[in-house]
CSV table of C-alpha atoms and ligand atoms in Angstrom, one decimal:
chain,number,residue,atom,x,y,z
A,1,MET,CA,-3.3,37.3,73.9
A,2,PRO,CA,-1.3,36.4,70.6
A,3,GLY,CA,2.1,36.0,71.6
A,4,ASP,CA,1.2,33.7,74.4
A,5,SER,CA,-0.2,31.5,71.9
A,6,ALA,CA,2.9,31.7,69.7
A,7,VAL,CA,4.6,30.3,72.5
A,8,ASN,CA,2.4,27.7,73.9
A,9,PHE,CA,2.5,26.6,69.8
A,10,ASN,CA,5.8,26.2,69.9
A,11,LEU,CA,6.4,24.1,72.8
A,12,LEU,CA,3.3,21.8,72.0
A,13,HIS,CA,5.4,21.8,68.5
A,14,ARG,CA,8.7,21.2,70.2
A,15,THR,CA,7.1,18.0,72.7
A,16,CYS,CA,5.4,16.7,69.7
A,17,LYS,CA,8.1,16.3,68.0
A,18,LEU,CA,10.1,14.9,71.5
A,19,VAL,CA,7.6,12.5,71.3
A,20,VAL,CA,7.7,11.2,68.0
A,21,LEU,CA,11.3,11.3,68.3
A,22,LEU,CA,11.3,9.1,71.5
A,23,CYS,CA,8.2,6.5,69.9
A,24,PHE,CA,10.9,6.2,66.7
A,25,LEU,CA,13.9,5.1,69.0
A,26,HIS,CA,11.9,2.7,70.9
A,27,ILE,CA,10.6,1.2,67.5
A,28,SER,CA,13.9,0.7,66.5
A,29,VAL,CA,15.5,-0.4,70.3
A,30,THR,CA,12.8,-2.9,69.9
A,31,VAL,CA,13.3,-3.8,66.2
A,32,PHE,CA,16.9,-4.5,66.9
A,33,PHE,CA,16.7,-7.1,69.9
A,34,TYR,CA,13.9,-9.0,68.3
A,35,VAL,CA,16.2,-9.1,65.3
A,36,ARG,CA,19.1,-10.4,67.6
A,37,SER,CA,16.9,-13.2,69.1
A,38,LEU,CA,15.8,-14.1,65.8
A,39,ASP,CA,19.9,-14.2,65.2
A,40,LEU,CA,20.6,-16.3,68.9
A,41,ARG,CA,17.8,-18.9,68.2
A,42,PHE,CA,19.0,-19.9,64.9
A,43,ALA,CA,22.4,-20.0,66.5
A,44,PHE,CA,21.2,-22.1,69.2
A,45,ALA,CA,19.5,-24.5,66.8
A,46,GLN,CA,22.5,-24.8,64.8
A,47,ASN,CA,24.8,-25.2,68.0
A,48,GLN,CA,22.5,-28.0,69.1
A,49,GLN,CA,22.9,-29.9,65.9
A,50,SER,CA,26.5,-29.6,65.9
A,51,LEU,CA,26.6,-30.6,69.6
A,52,HIS,CA,24.4,-33.8,68.8
A,53,HIS,CA,26.5,-34.6,66.1
A,54,ASN,CA,29.6,-34.9,68.7
A,55,VAL,CA,28.0,-36.9,71.3
A,56,THR,CA,27.1,-39.3,68.8
A,57,ALA,CA,30.7,-39.5,67.1
A,58,THR,CA,32.7,-39.6,70.7
A,59,SER,CA,30.1,-41.0,72.3
A,60,SER,CA,31.5,-40.8,76.0
A,61,GLN,CA,33.4,-37.9,76.2
A,62,LEU,CA,32.3,-35.3,78.7
A,63,THR,CA,30.5,-32.2,77.3
A,64,THR,CA,30.3,-29.5,79.6
A,65,SER,CA,28.0,-27.1,77.4
A,66,ALA,CA,24.4,-25.1,79.0
A,67,PHE,CA,23.0,-27.3,76.2
A,68,THR,CA,24.2,-30.8,77.0
A,69,SER,CA,21.3,-31.5,79.2
A,70,ARG,CA,19.2,-32.2,76.1
A,71,THR,CA,21.6,-33.9,73.9
A,72,LYS,CA,22.4,-36.4,77.0
A,73,LEU,CA,18.7,-37.1,77.4
A,74,GLU,CA,18.1,-38.3,73.9
A,75,GLU,CA,21.5,-39.7,74.1
A,76,GLU,CA,20.5,-42.0,77.5
A,77,GLN,CA,17.4,-43.0,75.5
A,78,ARG,CA,19.2,-43.9,72.2
A,79,VAL,CA,21.3,-45.7,74.5
A,80,ARG,CA,18.3,-47.7,76.2
A,81,GLU,CA,16.7,-48.6,73.1
A,82,GLN,CA,19.8,-50.1,72.1
A,83,GLU,CA,20.4,-51.8,75.5
A,84,GLN,CA,16.7,-53.6,74.5
A,85,GLU,CA,17.6,-55.1,71.5
A,86,GLN,CA,20.9,-55.2,71.4
A,87,LEU,CA,23.6,-57.6,72.8
A,88,ARG,CA,24.5,-59.7,76.0
A,89,PRO,CA,27.7,-60.3,75.2
A,90,GLY,CA,28.2,-64.2,74.1
A,91,GLU,CA,25.0,-64.6,72.2
A,92,PRO,CA,25.0,-63.9,68.4
A,93,GLN,CA,24.5,-60.9,67.2
A,94,LYS,CA,21.9,-59.5,64.8
A,95,GLU,CA,22.8,-59.3,61.1
A,96,LEU,CA,24.2,-56.7,60.6
A,97,ASP,CA,27.0,-54.8,57.6
A,98,LYS,CA,30.7,-55.2,58.4
A,99,CYS,CA,32.0,-51.9,59.7
A,100,PRO,CA,34.1,-50.2,57.8
A,101,GLU,CA,38.1,-50.6,57.3
A,102,THR,CA,38.4,-46.8,58.7
A,103,SER,CA,35.8,-45.9,61.7
A,104,PRO,CA,34.6,-42.7,60.9
A,105,LEU,CA,34.2,-41.8,64.6
A,106,LEU,CA,38.0,-41.4,65.0
A,107,VAL,CA,39.2,-37.7,66.1
A,108,GLY,CA,42.8,-38.0,65.5
A,109,PRO,CA,45.2,-36.7,68.4
A,110,LEU,CA,44.0,-36.6,72.1
A,111,ARG,CA,45.1,-34.9,74.9
A,112,ILE,CA,46.3,-37.1,77.4
A,113,GLU,CA,46.7,-36.0,81.1
A,114,PHE,CA,47.2,-37.7,84.4
A,115,ASN,CA,46.2,-35.0,86.9
A,116,ILE,CA,42.8,-34.4,86.7
A,117,PRO,CA,40.2,-36.9,89.3
A,118,VAL,CA,39.3,-39.9,87.5
A,119,SER,CA,36.3,-42.5,89.6
A,120,LEU,CA,35.4,-45.5,88.5
A,121,GLN,CA,32.0,-44.5,88.8
A,122,GLN,CA,32.4,-41.5,86.5
A,123,ILE,CA,34.1,-43.9,84.2
A,124,LYS,CA,30.9,-46.1,84.1
A,125,LYS,CA,28.4,-43.6,83.4
A,126,ASP,CA,30.4,-42.4,80.8
A,127,ASN,CA,30.7,-45.3,78.7
A,128,PRO,CA,27.1,-46.7,79.7
A,129,GLN,CA,27.2,-49.0,76.2
A,130,VAL,CA,30.2,-51.1,78.0
A,131,GLN,CA,28.7,-54.2,78.9
A,132,PRO,CA,29.9,-56.1,82.1
A,133,GLY,CA,33.6,-57.2,82.2
A,134,GLY,CA,34.3,-54.2,80.0
A,135,ARG,CA,32.8,-55.8,77.0
A,136,PHE,CA,31.9,-54.2,73.8
A,137,ARG,CA,31.0,-54.4,70.4
A,138,PRO,CA,29.1,-51.8,68.3
A,139,THR,CA,25.6,-51.7,67.3
A,140,ASP,CA,25.1,-50.5,64.0
A,141,CYS,CA,28.2,-52.7,62.3
A,142,LYS,CA,29.2,-55.7,62.6
A,143,ALA,CA,33.1,-55.5,64.2
A,144,LEU,CA,35.9,-56.5,62.0
A,145,GLN,CA,37.6,-58.0,64.6
A,146,LYS,CA,37.4,-59.6,68.1
A,147,VAL,CA,40.0,-58.3,70.1
A,148,ALA,CA,40.8,-59.2,73.7
A,149,ILE,CA,42.7,-56.5,75.5
A,150,ILE,CA,45.0,-58.3,78.2
A,151,ILE,CA,46.5,-56.3,81.2
A,152,PRO,CA,49.9,-57.6,83.2
A,153,PHE,CA,48.5,-56.2,86.5
A,154,ARG,CA,49.6,-55.6,90.2
A,155,LYS,CA,48.9,-53.1,92.6
A,156,ARG,CA,48.2,-50.4,90.0
A,157,ASP,CA,45.2,-49.1,90.7
A,158,GLU,CA,45.3,-45.4,90.0
A,159,HIS,CA,47.5,-46.5,86.2
A,160,LEU,CA,44.2,-48.6,85.9
A,161,LYS,CA,42.0,-45.8,86.4
A,162,TYR,CA,43.4,-43.3,83.8
A,163,TRP,CA,43.5,-46.5,81.4
A,164,LEU,CA,40.3,-47.1,81.6
A,165,TYR,CA,39.0,-43.6,81.4
A,166,TYR,CA,40.9,-42.7,78.4
A,167,LEU,CA,40.7,-46.3,76.7
A,168,HIS,CA,37.0,-47.8,76.8
A,169,PRO,CA,36.1,-44.0,74.6
A,170,ILE,CA,38.7,-44.9,72.4
A,171,LEU,CA,38.1,-48.5,71.3
A,172,GLN,CA,34.6,-47.5,71.0
A,173,ARG,CA,35.6,-45.2,68.3
A,174,GLN,CA,37.2,-47.6,66.6
A,175,GLN,CA,34.3,-50.3,66.3
A,176,LEU,CA,35.9,-53.2,67.8
A,177,ASP,CA,34.3,-56.1,69.6
A,178,TYR,CA,36.6,-56.2,72.5
A,179,GLY,CA,37.1,-57.1,75.8
A,180,VAL,CA,39.5,-56.0,78.6
A,181,TYR,CA,41.3,-58.2,80.7
A,182,VAL,CA,43.8,-57.9,83.8
A,183,ILE,CA,45.4,-60.4,84.6
A,184,ASN,CA,46.1,-59.7,88.7
A,185,GLN,CA,49.4,-61.6,89.6
A,186,ASP,CA,48.8,-62.4,93.0
A,187,GLY,CA,51.1,-62.6,96.3
A,188,ASP,CA,54.3,-60.7,96.7
A,189,GLU,CA,56.5,-63.4,94.2
A,190,ILE,CA,58.8,-61.9,91.7
A,191,PHE,CA,56.9,-60.6,88.8
A,192,ASN,CA,56.5,-62.2,85.4
A,193,ARG,CA,55.0,-60.2,82.8
A,194,ALA,CA,55.2,-62.5,80.0
A,195,LYS,CA,53.2,-65.4,81.9
A,196,LEU,CA,50.7,-63.0,83.0
A,197,LEU,CA,50.5,-62.5,78.8
A,198,ASN,CA,49.9,-66.1,78.4
A,199,VAL,CA,47.0,-66.4,80.9
A,200,GLY,CA,44.9,-63.7,80.1
A,201,TYR,CA,45.4,-65.0,75.8
A,202,THR,CA,43.9,-68.7,77.5
A,203,GLU,CA,41.4,-67.3,79.7
A,204,ALA,CA,40.2,-65.3,77.6
A,205,LEU,CA,39.6,-67.2,74.8
A,206,LYS,CA,37.5,-69.0,77.7
A,207,GLU,CA,34.8,-66.7,77.5
A,208,TYR,CA,34.8,-65.8,73.7
A,209,ASP,CA,35.9,-66.7,70.0
A,210,TYR,CA,38.8,-64.2,70.6
A,211,ASP,CA,40.4,-63.9,67.2
A,212,CYS,CA,43.2,-60.9,68.0
A,213,PHE,CA,44.9,-60.1,71.3
A,214,VAL,CA,46.2,-57.2,72.1
A,215,PHE,CA,49.1,-56.7,75.0
A,216,SER,CA,49.2,-53.8,76.8
A,217,ASP,CA,51.3,-52.6,79.8
A,218,VAL,CA,48.9,-50.6,82.0
A,219,ASP,CA,50.7,-47.0,82.4
A,220,LEU,CA,50.5,-46.5,78.2
A,221,ILE,CA,48.2,-44.2,76.4
A,222,PRO,CA,47.6,-43.6,73.3
A,223,MET,CA,47.8,-40.1,72.0
A,224,ASP,CA,45.7,-40.2,69.0
A,225,ASP,CA,42.7,-43.1,68.7
A,226,ARG,CA,43.9,-43.3,64.7
A,227,ASN,CA,46.8,-46.1,66.6
A,228,THR,CA,43.4,-49.3,66.4
A,229,TYR,CA,43.8,-51.6,68.7
A,230,ARG,CA,43.5,-54.4,65.9
A,231,CYS,CA,45.7,-57.2,64.3
A,232,PHE,CA,47.3,-56.6,61.1
A,233,SER,CA,49.0,-58.7,58.6
A,234,GLN,CA,52.4,-59.2,60.6
A,235,PRO,CA,52.4,-58.6,64.5
A,236,ARG,CA,52.3,-55.5,65.7
A,237,HIS,CA,54.2,-53.2,68.0
A,238,LEU,CA,51.9,-50.3,69.0
A,239,SER,CA,53.6,-47.5,71.7
A,240,VAL,CA,56.1,-46.9,68.7
A,241,SER,CA,56.6,-43.0,70.1
A,242,MET,CA,56.4,-43.4,73.7
A,243,ASP,CA,57.0,-39.4,75.6
A,244,LYS,CA,59.4,-41.5,78.1
A,245,PHE,CA,61.8,-42.1,75.5
A,246,GLY,CA,61.3,-38.3,73.6
A,247,PHE,CA,58.5,-39.2,71.3
A,248,ARG,CA,61.2,-42.4,69.1
A,249,LEU,CA,61.8,-46.3,69.2
A,250,PRO,CA,64.9,-47.0,71.7
A,251,TYR,CA,65.5,-49.1,69.5
A,252,ASN,CA,64.6,-50.6,66.3
A,253,GLN,CA,63.5,-54.4,67.5
A,254,TYR,CA,61.7,-52.9,70.6
A,255,PHE,CA,58.5,-54.7,71.3
A,256,GLY,CA,57.5,-53.7,74.6
A,257,GLY,CA,54.5,-51.6,75.8
A,258,VAL,CA,51.9,-52.7,73.4
A,259,SER,CA,51.7,-54.9,70.6
A,260,SER,CA,49.0,-57.0,69.2
A,261,MET,CA,49.2,-60.5,67.4
A,262,SER,CA,46.4,-63.0,65.9
A,263,LYS,CA,45.3,-66.3,67.5
A,264,GLU,CA,47.3,-67.5,64.3
A,265,GLN,CA,50.7,-65.2,65.3
A,266,TYR,CA,50.7,-66.2,68.7
A,267,LEU,CA,50.7,-69.6,67.9
A,268,LYS,CA,53.1,-69.9,65.3
A,269,ILE,CA,55.3,-68.4,68.5
A,270,ASN,CA,54.5,-70.6,70.9
A,271,GLY,CA,53.0,-67.9,72.6
A,272,PHE,CA,55.7,-65.8,75.5
A,273,PRO,CA,58.2,-67.5,77.7
A,274,ASN,CA,57.0,-68.5,81.2
A,275,ASN,CA,60.2,-68.1,83.0
A,276,TYR,CA,61.4,-64.3,82.2
A,277,TRP,CA,61.2,-63.2,86.3
A,278,GLY,CA,61.2,-59.6,87.5
A,279,TRP,CA,62.0,-56.0,85.0
A,280,GLY,CA,62.7,-56.7,80.8
A,281,GLY,CA,63.9,-59.2,78.5
A,282,GLU,CA,60.5,-61.0,77.5
A,283,ASP,CA,59.7,-58.5,75.2
A,284,ASP,CA,62.9,-58.7,73.4
A,285,ASP,CA,62.3,-62.7,73.7
A,286,ILE,CA,59.1,-62.1,72.0
A,287,TYR,CA,60.4,-60.6,68.9
A,288,ASN,CA,63.3,-62.8,68.6
A,289,ARG,CA,59.9,-65.6,68.7
A,290,LEU,CA,58.5,-63.4,65.6
A,291,ALA,CA,61.9,-62.9,64.1
A,292,SER,CA,63.2,-66.6,63.4
A,293,ARG,CA,59.4,-67.6,62.7
A,294,GLY,CA,60.2,-65.4,59.6
A,295,MET,CA,58.0,-62.9,60.6
A,296,SER,CA,58.5,-58.5,60.0
A,297,ILE,CA,57.1,-56.6,62.7
A,298,SER,CA,54.0,-53.7,61.3
A,299,ARG,CA,54.0,-50.5,63.1
A,300,PRO,CA,51.9,-46.9,63.1
A,301,SER,CA,53.6,-43.8,62.1
A,302,GLY,CA,55.9,-42.0,64.5
A,303,GLU,CA,52.8,-39.6,64.7
A,304,VAL,CA,49.8,-41.7,65.2
A,305,GLY,CA,51.7,-44.2,67.3
A,306,LYS,CA,52.6,-41.4,70.0
A,307,CYS,CA,51.3,-42.1,73.7
A,308,ARG,CA,52.5,-41.8,77.0
A,309,MET,CA,53.2,-43.6,80.3
A,310,ILE,CA,52.4,-42.5,83.9
A,311,ARG,CA,55.6,-42.0,85.5
A,312,HIS,CA,55.7,-44.1,88.4
A,313,ASP,CA,59.0,-45.6,90.7
A,314,ARG,CA,60.1,-49.2,90.1
A,315,ASP,CA,57.4,-51.5,91.4
A,316,LYS,CA,58.9,-53.6,94.2
A,317,GLN,CA,59.4,-57.5,93.7
A,318,ASN,CA,59.6,-56.2,90.0
A,319,GLU,CA,64.2,-55.7,90.1
A,320,PRO,CA,65.7,-55.9,86.1
A,321,ASN,CA,66.2,-59.8,85.5
A,322,PRO,CA,69.8,-59.9,85.6
A,323,GLN,CA,69.4,-63.3,83.7
A,324,ARG,CA,67.6,-61.7,81.2
A,325,PHE,CA,70.8,-61.2,78.2
A,326,ASP,CA,71.4,-64.9,78.5
A,327,ARG,CA,67.9,-65.6,78.0
A,328,ILE,CA,67.4,-64.1,75.1
A,329,ALA,CA,70.5,-64.9,73.6
A,330,HIS,CA,69.2,-68.7,73.2
A,331,THR,CA,65.3,-67.8,72.3
A,332,ARG,CA,65.8,-70.3,69.6
A,333,ASP,CA,67.0,-73.2,71.3
A,334,THR,CA,64.2,-72.7,74.3
A,335,MET,CA,61.0,-71.5,72.1
A,336,ASN,CA,59.5,-74.6,71.5
A,337,LYS,CA,59.6,-75.6,75.2
A,338,ASP,CA,58.8,-73.0,77.2
A,339,GLY,CA,55.9,-71.1,75.9
A,340,ILE,CA,51.8,-71.4,75.5
A,341,ASN,CA,52.7,-75.2,75.6
A,342,SER,CA,54.2,-75.6,79.4
A,343,LEU,CA,52.0,-72.7,81.2
A,344,SER,CA,50.8,-74.2,84.1
A,345,TYR,CA,49.1,-71.5,86.6
A,346,THR,CA,46.2,-71.3,89.2
A,347,VAL,CA,43.3,-69.2,88.9
A,348,VAL,CA,42.3,-67.6,92.0
A,349,SER,CA,39.6,-65.8,91.2
A,350,VAL,CA,37.2,-64.2,88.3
A,351,ASP,CA,35.3,-61.0,88.8
A,352,LYS,CA,33.4,-59.4,86.5
A,353,LEU,CA,33.6,-55.8,87.0
A,354,ASP,CA,31.7,-53.5,85.4
A,355,LEU,CA,34.5,-52.1,83.6
A,356,PHE,CA,36.9,-54.8,82.9
A,357,THR,CA,37.1,-58.9,83.7
A,358,GLU,CA,39.6,-59.2,86.7
A,359,ILE,CA,41.1,-62.4,86.9
A,360,THR,CA,43.6,-63.5,89.7
A,361,VAL,CA,45.9,-65.8,89.4
A,362,ASP,CA,48.9,-67.6,91.0
A,363,VAL,CA,52.0,-68.0,88.7
A,364,GLY,CA,54.3,-70.0,91.0
A,365,LYS,CA,57.6,-68.6,91.8
A,366,PRO,CA,61.4,-68.6,90.4
B,1,BGC,C1,64.5,-54.9,77.9
B,1,BGC,C2,63.3,-54.2,77.8
B,1,BGC,C3,62.8,-53.1,77.8
B,1,BGC,C4,63.8,-52.2,76.9
B,1,BGC,C5,62.8,-50.7,77.2
B,1,BGC,C6,65.9,-53.5,77.2
B,1,BGC,O1,67.0,-53.4,77.8
B,1,BGC,O2,65.3,-55.9,77.7
B,1,BGC,O3,62.7,-55.8,78.3
B,1,BGC,O4,61.4,-52.9,77.1
B,1,BGC,O5,65.2,-52.2,77.7
B,1,BGC,O6,63.5,-50.2,78.5
């Protein structure tokens, strides 16, 4: 019937319209997702590039992005290649251009925390370019200074782990030719920080022709990698704004915590005193020595010189030294006969560990 066919035609017409509409919708959705996937791929490629740049710049910082595995493989390959042609500490380095005065790898302020778990294995993995004994030098430029880092030590393994965890990446970014020497006082006699520093100076020089010495407490970590652990035209005080002192100097002559001296500066003051047993005074004596030889103290700004100290109870056998005030008052009279020229000690052991050289010494007793 004509009425029926009109109804059928209408129905067919509507169905066709619906199908066309659905097709259009389908195509639109497909095109939308296709374009989006292109965007994502582009973003991924960009991310890969900047991540790679980050890894090279900060060499051993941990990155937990989903894209790291490829970047990590590339980094490992790069390290392997470098190792093949690269240094064995003590061997001559092939001719390279000098590293720049300011390392381009520095990142500035750092987050320093002491509630994260750290293990020596992980630190070793994170720092594949550090050689046995805690030695490193840049492979793409000639470091400006050869720096021995001396840490006086006894029974502070937990603190040492944090020190290694934070400092190895920083020192590498600072493009230093460096070695880490932990000078461990043997036995349970009263602690002698300054004498251990003298031992570190002497022992490090037996191994390599260092021209700069950084003397660092084991519990002090810089909060900014622009605070370069190297030497300057005047003796340098590096730990200038410690959290413990409200991020300021406790007094102007303060020279404790972390300091650096060139070989020449150190010898000019006959090294450090050997007879400060127990806590305190030895850093003031060192300051007096420097002042009496006409040297001044160089320091980074309060911002760059920020650092954190790991909180701890006072160590046993390191009680405040009651003689310190009297000794400090006589530095000028004593410094010529008490110092590197009168140092005596016995080496108990030398261990080249993965991340540092440990030298255990008997420094005697008062
Ligand atoms: C001590 C120093 C110590 C300083 C800060 C002084 O009284 O003699 O050895 O570094 O206090 O604690």
